[in-house]
């Protein structure tokens, strides 16, 4: 009964949140463009599907993704796991959290590969570039960036460093890469940083950060627990441009080799 009540409450809140979007879209179509809405029944049905899907997704977050992310962080930082020999709370160093970094990297890579928005962007990029930009190559390069970023973000939480130093250093790298990366990949790399922070990645990453900051001594969940999503947005830009630069270098060397062979 409680679950049905939560589902109904979430459904009503989702209707409230989606309604302004519908009003704006229908208002512009009918009031500004003054044209009828094509396939009105299909559009309305689509909105219904969106509301139902979002409602179920939000309930699923509360029941599964948030709890499991926090639970994993709690178990990986427990004294029994870090110090299995003694099983007691002892002074720890950042190296003791090696499995936290590995788990963060693994969850970052896997959730990014499964991210629907990234799949859509990769397919469109492949179509527009006439196959020059590979779907799998783009997805994997973005996933590597997210993987490294979240692992580094967890390291920051463990050691307690200020987040702005990491973010500023990362954007300095992005700016430098922008001047040297192939021009056609730069806008796509910037967009890749945004599409990673979507429906699949964000819930688990946020839960991991909050769980880690809660269980590491001396960390404040409000100050230290948030920020992993910023890492997940930043480092895909670096990895995508880096991937394009590596491919460009390989292609140039291959072209030079073919020219030498032809001579």
CSV table of C-alpha atoms in Angstrom, one decimal:
chain,number,residue,atom,x,y,z
A,1,UNK,CA,0.0,0.0,0.0
A,2,UNK,CA,2.8,2.4,0.9
A,3,UNK,CA,4.5,1.7,-2.5
A,4,UNK,CA,1.3,2.5,-4.4
A,5,UNK,CA,1.0,5.7,-2.4
A,6,UNK,CA,4.6,6.7,-3.3
A,7,UNK,CA,4.0,5.8,-6.9
A,8,UNK,CA,0.8,7.9,-7.1
A,9,UNK,CA,2.5,10.9,-5.3
A,10,UNK,CA,5.5,10.7,-7.7
A,11,UNK,CA,3.1,10.4,-10.7
A,12,UNK,CA,1.3,13.6,-9.6
A,13,UNK,CA,4.5,15.5,-9.1
A,14,UNK,CA,5.7,14.4,-12.5
A,15,UNK,CA,2.5,15.6,-14.1
A,16,UNK,CA,3.1,19.0,-12.4
A,17,UNK,CA,6.7,19.1,-13.7
A,18,UNK,CA,5.9,18.1,-17.2
A,19,UNK,CA,2.8,20.3,-17.6
A,20,UNK,CA,4.8,23.5,-18.2
A,21,UNK,CA,6.8,21.9,-21.0
A,22,UNK,CA,3.5,20.8,-22.7
A,23,UNK,CA,2.1,24.3,-22.2
A,24,UNK,CA,5.1,26.0,-23.8
A,25,UNK,CA,5.3,23.6,-26.8
A,26,UNK,CA,1.5,23.7,-27.5
A,27,UNK,CA,1.4,27.4,-26.8
A,28,UNK,CA,4.2,28.2,-29.4
A,29,UNK,CA,2.8,25.8,-31.9
A,30,UNK,CA,-0.8,27.2,-31.7
A,31,UNK,CA,-0.2,30.8,-30.6
A,32,UNK,CA,3.0,31.8,-32.3
A,33,UNK,CA,3.3,29.6,-35.3
A,34,UNK,CA,-0.5,29.4,-35.6
A,35,UNK,CA,-0.4,25.9,-37.1
A,36,UNK,CA,-2.2,22.7,-36.0
A,37,UNK,CA,-0.3,20.0,-34.2
A,38,UNK,CA,0.5,17.2,-36.6
A,39,UNK,CA,-0.4,13.7,-35.3
A,40,UNK,CA,-2.1,15.2,-32.1
A,41,UNK,CA,-3.2,11.8,-30.8
A,42,UNK,CA,0.3,10.4,-31.1
A,43,UNK,CA,1.9,13.5,-29.4
A,44,UNK,CA,-0.6,13.3,-26.5
A,45,UNK,CA,0.1,9.6,-26.2
A,46,UNK,CA,3.8,10.3,-26.2
A,47,UNK,CA,3.4,12.7,-23.3
A,48,UNK,CA,1.5,10.1,-21.3
A,49,UNK,CA,4.3,7.6,-21.9
A,50,UNK,CA,6.8,10.2,-20.8
A,51,UNK,CA,4.9,10.9,-17.5
A,52,UNK,CA,4.5,7.2,-16.8
A,53,UNK,CA,8.1,6.4,-17.6
A,54,UNK,CA,9.5,9.2,-15.5
A,55,UNK,CA,7.3,8.3,-12.6
A,56,UNK,CA,8.5,4.7,-12.6
A,57,UNK,CA,12.1,5.8,-13.1
A,58,UNK,CA,12.0,8.2,-10.1
A,59,UNK,CA,10.4,5.5,-7.9
A,60,UNK,CA,13.1,3.0,-9.1
A,61,UNK,CA,15.8,5.5,-8.2
A,62,UNK,CA,14.6,5.7,-4.6
A,63,UNK,CA,14.1,1.9,-4.3
A,64,UNK,CA,17.2,0.6,-6.1
A,65,UNK,CA,19.9,2.9,-7.5
A,66,UNK,CA,20.3,5.3,-4.7
A,67,UNK,CA,20.3,2.6,-1.9
A,68,UNK,CA,22.7,0.3,-3.8
A,69,UNK,CA,25.2,3.1,-4.5
A,70,UNK,CA,25.2,4.2,-0.9
A,71,UNK,CA,25.4,0.6,0.3
A,72,UNK,CA,28.4,-0.2,-1.9
A,73,UNK,CA,30.2,3.0,-0.7
A,74,UNK,CA,29.5,2.0,2.9
A,75,UNK,CA,30.7,-1.6,2.5
A,76,UNK,CA,33.9,-0.6,0.6
A,77,UNK,CA,34.8,1.9,3.3
A,78,UNK,CA,34.0,-0.2,6.3
A,79,UNK,CA,36.9,-1.1,8.7
A,80,UNK,CA,36.1,-4.8,8.3
A,81,UNK,CA,36.8,-4.5,4.5
A,82,UNK,CA,39.7,-2.1,4.7
A,83,UNK,CA,41.4,-3.8,7.6
A,84,UNK,CA,40.3,-7.5,7.3
A,85,UNK,CA,43.2,-8.6,9.6
A,86,UNK,CA,41.9,-6.6,12.6
A,87,UNK,CA,38.4,-5.6,11.6
A,88,UNK,CA,38.7,-2.4,13.7
A,89,UNK,CA,38.7,1.2,12.8
A,90,UNK,CA,42.4,2.2,12.3
A,91,UNK,CA,44.0,5.3,10.7
A,92,UNK,CA,43.7,5.0,7.0
A,93,UNK,CA,45.5,6.5,4.0
A,94,UNK,CA,44.3,7.1,0.5
A,95,UNK,CA,45.8,3.8,-0.7
A,96,UNK,CA,43.5,1.9,1.6
A,97,UNK,CA,40.6,2.9,-0.7
A,98,UNK,CA,41.9,1.2,-3.8
A,99,UNK,CA,38.7,-0.8,-4.3
A,100,UNK,CA,36.7,2.3,-4.0
A,101,UNK,CA,38.6,3.8,-7.0
A,102,UNK,CA,38.3,0.6,-9.0
A,103,UNK,CA,34.5,0.4,-8.3
A,104,UNK,CA,34.1,4.1,-9.2
A,105,UNK,CA,35.9,3.6,-12.5
A,106,UNK,CA,34.0,0.4,-13.3
A,107,UNK,CA,30.6,1.9,-12.5
A,108,UNK,CA,31.5,5.1,-14.4
A,109,UNK,CA,32.5,3.1,-17.5
A,110,UNK,CA,29.5,0.7,-17.5
A,111,UNK,CA,26.8,3.3,-16.8
A,112,UNK,CA,28.2,5.6,-19.6
A,113,UNK,CA,28.2,2.8,-22.1
A,114,UNK,CA,24.5,2.1,-21.2
A,115,UNK,CA,23.6,5.8,-21.3
A,116,UNK,CA,20.7,6.3,-23.9
A,117,UNK,CA,21.5,9.9,-24.6
A,118,UNK,CA,25.2,9.1,-25.4
A,119,UNK,CA,24.0,6.3,-27.8
A,120,UNK,CA,21.7,8.8,-29.5
A,121,UNK,CA,24.4,11.4,-29.9
A,122,UNK,CA,27.0,8.8,-31.1
A,123,UNK,CA,24.6,7.5,-33.8
A,124,UNK,CA,23.8,11.1,-35.0
A,125,UNK,CA,27.5,12.0,-35.1
A,126,UNK,CA,28.2,8.9,-37.1
A,127,UNK,CA,25.4,9.8,-39.6
A,128,UNK,CA,26.4,13.4,-40.0
A,129,UNK,CA,30.1,12.6,-40.4
A,130,UNK,CA,29.4,9.9,-43.0
A,131,UNK,CA,31.0,7.3,-40.8
A,132,UNK,CA,34.1,9.2,-40.0
A,133,UNK,CA,33.2,9.3,-36.3
A,134,UNK,CA,32.6,5.7,-35.1
A,135,UNK,CA,29.7,5.0,-32.8
A,136,UNK,CA,31.6,2.5,-30.6
A,137,UNK,CA,34.8,4.6,-30.7
A,138,UNK,CA,33.0,7.7,-29.4
A,139,UNK,CA,31.1,5.8,-26.7
A,140,UNK,CA,34.2,4.0,-25.4
A,141,UNK,CA,36.3,7.2,-25.4
A,142,UNK,CA,33.5,9.0,-23.4
A,143,UNK,CA,33.2,6.1,-21.0
A,144,UNK,CA,37.0,6.1,-20.4
A,145,UNK,CA,36.8,9.8,-19.5
A,146,UNK,CA,33.9,9.3,-17.2
A,147,UNK,CA,35.6,6.3,-15.6
A,148,UNK,CA,38.8,8.3,-14.9
A,149,UNK,CA,36.9,11.3,-13.8
A,150,UNK,CA,34.7,9.5,-11.2
A,151,UNK,CA,37.7,7.6,-9.8
A,152,UNK,CA,39.6,10.9,-9.5
A,153,UNK,CA,36.6,12.5,-7.8
A,154,UNK,CA,36.5,9.7,-5.3
A,155,UNK,CA,40.2,10.2,-4.6
A,156,UNK,CA,39.5,13.9,-4.0
A,157,UNK,CA,36.8,13.0,-1.5
A,158,UNK,CA,39.1,10.6,0.4
A,159,UNK,CA,42.0,13.0,0.6
A,160,UNK,CA,39.7,16.0,1.2
A,161,UNK,CA,41.2,18.3,-1.4
A,162,UNK,CA,39.2,21.4,-2.6
A,163,UNK,CA,37.3,20.5,-5.7
A,164,UNK,CA,38.0,23.8,-7.6
A,165,UNK,CA,41.7,22.9,-8.0
A,166,UNK,CA,40.8,19.8,-9.9
A,167,UNK,CA,38.2,21.4,-12.0
A,168,UNK,CA,40.3,24.4,-12.9
A,169,UNK,CA,43.2,22.2,-13.9
A,170,UNK,CA,40.9,20.0,-16.0
A,171,UNK,CA,39.5,23.0,-17.9
A,172,UNK,CA,43.0,24.3,-18.6
A,173,UNK,CA,43.7,21.0,-20.3
A,174,UNK,CA,40.4,21.3,-22.2
A,175,UNK,CA,41.3,24.8,-23.4
A,176,UNK,CA,44.8,23.7,-24.5
A,177,UNK,CA,43.4,20.6,-26.3
A,178,UNK,CA,40.8,22.8,-28.1
A,179,UNK,CA,43.6,24.5,-30.0
A,180,UNK,CA,45.2,21.2,-31.2
A,181,UNK,CA,42.3,18.8,-31.6
A,182,UNK,CA,40.6,18.4,-35.0
A,183,UNK,CA,38.1,21.2,-35.3
A,184,UNK,CA,35.2,18.8,-36.3
A,185,UNK,CA,35.5,16.9,-33.0
A,186,UNK,CA,35.7,19.9,-30.6
A,187,UNK,CA,31.9,20.8,-30.4
A,188,UNK,CA,31.1,17.0,-30.2
A,189,UNK,CA,33.6,16.6,-27.3
A,190,UNK,CA,32.0,19.5,-25.5
A,191,UNK,CA,28.5,17.9,-26.0
A,192,UNK,CA,29.8,14.6,-24.9
A,193,UNK,CA,30.5,16.0,-21.5
A,194,UNK,CA,26.9,16.9,-21.1
A,195,UNK,CA,25.2,13.8,-22.3
A,196,UNK,CA,27.1,11.6,-19.8
A,197,UNK,CA,25.3,13.2,-16.9
A,198,UNK,CA,21.9,11.8,-17.6
A,199,UNK,CA,19.4,9.2,-16.5
A,200,UNK,CA,21.6,6.2,-15.8
A,201,UNK,CA,24.9,7.7,-14.7
A,202,UNK,CA,23.8,10.5,-12.3
A,203,UNK,CA,21.8,8.5,-9.7
A,204,UNK,CA,24.6,6.0,-9.1
A,205,UNK,CA,27.4,8.5,-9.2
A,206,UNK,CA,25.5,10.9,-6.8
A,207,UNK,CA,24.7,8.0,-4.4
A,208,UNK,CA,28.4,6.9,-4.5
A,209,UNK,CA,29.7,10.3,-3.7
A,210,UNK,CA,27.3,10.9,-0.8
A,211,UNK,CA,27.9,7.4,0.6
A,212,UNK,CA,31.6,7.8,0.4
A,213,UNK,CA,31.6,11.3,2.0
A,214,UNK,CA,29.4,9.9,4.8
A,215,UNK,CA,31.6,7.0,5.6
A,216,UNK,CA,35.1,8.6,5.3
A,217,UNK,CA,36.1,10.3,8.6
A,218,UNK,CA,36.3,14.1,8.5
A,219,UNK,CA,34.2,14.5,5.3
A,220,UNK,CA,31.0,16.5,5.1
A,221,UNK,CA,28.4,14.9,2.8
A,222,UNK,CA,27.1,18.3,1.8
A,223,UNK,CA,30.6,19.8,1.0
A,224,UNK,CA,32.5,16.7,-0.2
A,225,UNK,CA,29.7,14.4,-1.3
A,226,UNK,CA,28.7,16.4,-4.3
A,227,UNK,CA,31.0,17.2,-7.2
A,228,UNK,CA,31.4,13.8,-8.8
A,229,UNK,CA,29.1,14.7,-11.6
A,230,UNK,CA,31.3,17.7,-12.4
A,231,UNK,CA,34.2,15.2,-12.9
A,232,UNK,CA,31.9,13.0,-15.0
A,233,UNK,CA,31.2,16.0,-17.3
A,234,UNK,CA,34.7,17.4,-17.5
A,235,UNK,CA,36.9,14.4,-18.3
A,236,UNK,CA,34.9,13.1,-21.3
A,237,UNK,CA,35.8,16.3,-23.1
A,238,UNK,CA,39.5,15.5,-22.5
A,239,UNK,CA,39.2,11.9,-23.5
A,240,UNK,CA,37.2,12.5,-26.7
A,241,UNK,CA,39.5,15.2,-28.0
A,242,UNK,CA,42.5,13.0,-27.0
A,243,UNK,CA,40.9,10.1,-28.9
A,244,UNK,CA,40.5,12.3,-32.0
A,245,UNK,CA,44.1,13.6,-31.7
A,246,UNK,CA,45.5,10.0,-31.4
A,247,UNK,CA,43.4,8.9,-34.5
A,248,UNK,CA,44.7,12.0,-36.4
A,249,UNK,CA,48.3,11.2,-35.6
A,250,UNK,CA,47.8,7.5,-36.6
A,251,UNK,CA,46.2,8.6,-39.9
A,252,UNK,CA,49.0,11.0,-40.7
A,253,UNK,CA,51.7,8.4,-40.0
A,254,UNK,CA,49.8,5.9,-42.2
A,255,UNK,CA,49.5,8.5,-45.0
A,256,UNK,CA,53.2,9.3,-44.8
A,257,UNK,CA,54.1,5.6,-44.9
A,258,UNK,CA,51.9,5.0,-47.9
A,259,UNK,CA,53.5,8.0,-49.7
A,260,UNK,CA,57.0,6.6,-48.9
A,261,UNK,CA,55.9,3.1,-50.1
A,262,UNK,CA,54.6,4.7,-53.4
A,263,UNK,CA,57.9,6.3,-54.0
